[in-house]
PDB file of C-alpha atoms in Angstrom:
ATOM      1  CA  MET A  38       7.017  11.465 -13.487  1.00  0.00           C
ATOM      2  CA  THR A  39       6.163  13.918 -16.185  1.00  0.00           C
ATOM      3  CA  SER A  40       2.827  15.674 -16.303  1.00  0.00           C
ATOM      4  CA  THR A  41       1.948  13.628 -19.399  1.00  0.00           C
ATOM      5  CA  ALA A  42       2.494  10.373 -17.525  1.00  0.00           C
ATOM      6  CA  ASN A  43       0.495  11.672 -14.559  1.00  0.00           C
ATOM      7  CA  PHE A  44      -2.340  12.636 -16.900  1.00  0.00           C
ATOM      8  CA  GLN A  45      -2.328   9.206 -18.514  1.00  0.00           C
ATOM      9  CA  ILE A  46      -2.411   7.460 -15.147  1.00  0.00           C
ATOM     10  CA  ALA A  47      -5.247   9.725 -13.974  1.00  0.00           C
ATOM     11  CA  LEU A  48      -7.157   8.959 -17.170  1.00  0.00           C
ATOM     12  CA  LEU A  49      -6.665   5.234 -16.623  1.00  0.00           C
ATOM     13  CA  ILE A  50      -7.957   5.551 -13.069  1.00  0.00           C
ATOM     14  CA  LEU A  51     -11.042   7.382 -14.313  1.00  0.00           C
ATOM     15  CA  LEU A  52     -11.676   4.737 -16.943  1.00  0.00           C
ATOM     16  CA  TYR A  53     -11.545   2.032 -14.284  1.00  0.00           C
ATOM     17  CA  ALA A  54     -13.844   4.057 -12.048  1.00  0.00           C
ATOM     18  CA  VAL A  55     -16.597   4.242 -14.666  1.00  0.00           C
ATOM     19  CA  SER A  56     -18.815   1.265 -14.004  1.00  0.00           C
ATOM     20  CA  PRO A  57     -20.411  -0.613 -16.882  1.00  0.00           C
ATOM     21  CA  ALA A  58     -24.197  -0.702 -17.033  1.00  0.00           C
ATOM     22  CA  ARG A  59     -24.283  -4.360 -15.984  1.00  0.00           C
ATOM     23  CA  ALA A  60     -21.961  -3.930 -13.045  1.00  0.00           C
ATOM     24  CA  GLY A  61     -22.573  -6.160 -10.069  1.00  0.00           C
ATOM     25  CA  THR A  62     -22.695  -5.312  -6.413  1.00  0.00           C
ATOM     26  CA  CYS A  63     -18.899  -5.146  -5.977  1.00  0.00           C
ATOM     27  CA  ALA A  64     -18.242  -2.602  -8.740  1.00  0.00           C
ATOM     28  CA  HIS A  65     -17.926   0.398  -6.429  1.00  0.00           C
ATOM     29  CA  ASP A  66     -15.602  -1.438  -4.025  1.00  0.00           C
ATOM     30  CA  ILE A  67     -13.481  -2.656  -6.936  1.00  0.00           C
ATOM     31  CA  ALA A  68     -13.151   0.900  -8.267  1.00  0.00           C
ATOM     32  CA  GLN A  69     -12.161   2.250  -4.849  1.00  0.00           C
ATOM     33  CA  THR A  70      -9.586  -0.490  -4.327  1.00  0.00           C
ATOM     34  CA  GLN A  71      -8.191   0.101  -7.827  1.00  0.00           C
ATOM     35  CA  ILE A  72      -7.690   3.792  -7.002  1.00  0.00           C
ATOM     36  CA  GLN A  73      -5.895   2.923  -3.759  1.00  0.00           C
ATOM     37  CA  LEU A  74      -3.715   0.378  -5.550  1.00  0.00           C
ATOM     38  CA  ASP A  75      -2.864   2.804  -8.359  1.00  0.00           C
ATOM     39  CA  ARG A  76      -1.792   5.387  -5.787  1.00  0.00           C
ATOM     40  CA  ALA A  77       0.385   2.830  -3.980  1.00  0.00           C
ATOM     41  CA  ILE A  78       2.039   1.774  -7.255  1.00  0.00           C
ATOM     42  CA  GLU A  79       2.666   5.398  -8.199  1.00  0.00           C
ATOM     43  CA  LYS A  80       4.093   6.179  -4.768  1.00  0.00           C
ATOM     44  CA  ASP A  81       6.426   3.185  -4.942  1.00  0.00           C
ATOM     45  CA  ALA A  82       7.536   4.131  -8.462  1.00  0.00           C
ATOM     46  CA  GLY A  83       8.202   7.712  -7.385  1.00  0.00           C
ATOM     47  CA  ALA A  84      10.189   6.629  -4.321  1.00  0.00           C
ATOM     48  CA  ARG A  85      12.790   4.819  -6.397  1.00  0.00           C
ATOM     49  CA  GLY A  86      13.861   7.836  -8.456  1.00  0.00           C
ATOM     50  CA  TRP A  87      14.706   7.722 -12.122  1.00  0.00           C
ATOM     51  CA  GLN A  88      15.208   4.325 -13.708  1.00  0.00           C
ATOM     52  CA  PRO A  89      16.408   3.416 -17.205  1.00  0.00           C
ATOM     53  CA  GLU A  90      13.605   3.341 -19.745  1.00  0.00           C
ATOM     54  CA  SER A  91      12.180  -0.059 -20.548  1.00  0.00           C
ATOM     55  CA  LEU A  92      11.901  -1.397 -24.067  1.00  0.00           C
ATOM     56  CA  SER A  93       8.138  -0.723 -23.957  1.00  0.00           C
ATOM     57  CA  ALA A  94       8.764   2.909 -23.033  1.00  0.00           C
ATOM     58  CA  LEU A  95      11.259   3.248 -25.853  1.00  0.00           C
ATOM     59  CA  ARG A  96       8.587   1.918 -28.211  1.00  0.00           C
ATOM     60  CA  SER A  97       6.181   4.624 -26.935  1.00  0.00           C
ATOM     61  CA  HIS A  98       3.850   2.164 -25.188  1.00  0.00           C
ATOM     62  CA  GLN A  99       1.782   3.904 -22.540  1.00  0.00           C
ATOM     63  CA  PRO A 100       2.311   2.800 -18.930  1.00  0.00           C
ATOM     64  CA  THR A 101      -0.412   0.923 -17.098  1.00  0.00           C
ATOM     65  CA  PRO A 102      -0.613   0.157 -13.374  1.00  0.00           C
ATOM     66  CA  ARG A 103       0.479  -3.400 -14.180  1.00  0.00           C
ATOM     67  CA  SER A 104       3.453  -2.353 -16.319  1.00  0.00           C
ATOM     68  CA  LEU A 105       4.570   0.108 -13.631  1.00  0.00           C
ATOM     69  CA  ALA A 106       4.294  -2.584 -10.952  1.00  0.00           C
ATOM     70  CA  GLU A 107       6.209  -5.107 -13.048  1.00  0.00           C
ATOM     71  CA  ALA A 108       8.946  -2.608 -13.883  1.00  0.00           C
ATOM     72  CA  GLU A 109       9.567  -1.666 -10.269  1.00  0.00           C
ATOM     73  CA  GLY A 110      10.542  -5.073  -8.898  1.00  0.00           C
ATOM     74  CA  GLY A 111      10.465  -5.409  -5.090  1.00  0.00           C
ATOM     75  CA  LEU A 112       6.981  -4.271  -4.144  1.00  0.00           C
ATOM     76  CA  GLY A 113       5.952  -4.575  -7.791  1.00  0.00           C
ATOM     77  CA  VAL A 114       5.545  -8.334  -7.384  1.00  0.00           C
ATOM     78  CA  VAL A 115       3.179  -7.748  -4.473  1.00  0.00           C
ATOM     79  CA  PHE A 116       1.269  -5.092  -6.416  1.00  0.00           C
ATOM     80  CA  THR A 117       0.969  -7.433  -9.401  1.00  0.00           C
ATOM     81  CA  ASP A 118      -0.621  -9.994  -7.071  1.00  0.00           C
ATOM     82  CA  ALA A 119      -3.125  -7.330  -5.942  1.00  0.00           C
ATOM     83  CA  LEU A 120      -3.890  -6.417  -9.571  1.00  0.00           C
ATOM     84  CA  ASP A 121      -4.518 -10.105 -10.298  1.00  0.00           C
ATOM     85  CA  SER A 122      -6.932 -10.231  -7.349  1.00  0.00           C
ATOM     86  CA  LEU A 123      -8.784  -7.203  -8.714  1.00  0.00           C
ATOM     87  CA  ASP A 124      -9.034  -8.878 -12.125  1.00  0.00           C
ATOM     88  CA  ARG A 125     -10.536 -11.972 -10.483  1.00  0.00           C
ATOM     89  CA  ALA A 126     -12.903  -9.749  -8.466  1.00  0.00           C
ATOM     90  CA  ARG A 127     -14.094  -8.059 -11.672  1.00  0.00           C
ATOM     91  CA  ALA A 128     -14.690 -11.440 -13.315  1.00  0.00           C
ATOM     92  CA  ALA A 129     -16.617 -12.692 -10.276  1.00  0.00           C
ATOM     93  CA  ASP A 130     -18.623  -9.460 -10.146  1.00  0.00           C
ATOM     94  CA  HIS A 131     -19.472  -9.784 -13.829  1.00  0.00           C
ATOM     95  CA  ILE A 132     -21.065 -13.200 -13.264  1.00  0.00           C
ATOM     96  CA  GLY A 133     -22.671 -12.182  -9.960  1.00  0.00           C
ATOM     97  CA  ASP A 134     -20.433 -14.245  -7.644  1.00  0.00           C
ATOM     98  CA  THR A 135     -20.451 -11.876  -4.656  1.00  0.00           C
ATOM     99  CA  ALA A 136     -18.589 -14.239  -2.327  1.00  0.00           C
ATOM    100  CA  THR A 137     -15.597 -14.625  -4.648  1.00  0.00           C
ATOM    101  CA  CYS A 138     -15.621 -10.911  -5.421  1.00  0.00           C
ATOM    102  CA  SER A 139     -15.526 -10.047  -1.718  1.00  0.00           C
ATOM    103  CA  ARG A 140     -12.759 -12.577  -1.040  1.00  0.00           C
ATOM    104  CA  GLU A 141     -10.582 -11.233  -3.862  1.00  0.00           C
ATOM    105  CA  LEU A 142     -11.184  -7.633  -2.744  1.00  0.00           C
ATOM    106  CA  ALA A 143     -10.186  -8.559   0.805  1.00  0.00           C
ATOM    107  CA  HIS A 144      -6.971 -10.117  -0.529  1.00  0.00           C
ATOM    108  CA  ALA A 145      -6.117  -7.004  -2.576  1.00  0.00           C
ATOM    109  CA  ARG A 146      -6.854  -4.710   0.379  1.00  0.00           C
ATOM    110  CA  ALA A 147      -4.709  -6.853   2.689  1.00  0.00           C
ATOM    111  CA  ILE A 148      -1.780  -6.348   0.305  1.00  0.00           C
ATOM    112  CA  LEU A 149      -2.287  -2.588   0.468  1.00  0.00           C
ATOM    113  CA  ARG A 150      -1.994  -2.540   4.268  1.00  0.00           C
TER     114      ARG A 150
END
């Protein structure tokens, strides 16, 4: 990965780590899990070496953890499932549903193991 791509991924991680003012009780755990997941996606992407550029890359669209996971295939499907769980955890946290948030976080963390 180029230093520009690394910078953009780091910026995305920081943006996810910043909690909104109305964040619920799971916000910190969600942010930590997102960081772990981003690192796992990056590691998997780096392990596969250079790949042909996707149409999105050719159109200068910036990579996201989800687009990296989808582009990788293999483990990318599993990582996409974990990203979906984090999205559901954020939604549950936003409405104050701690039980659902915890369940979705546990699912995402189980994928990372």
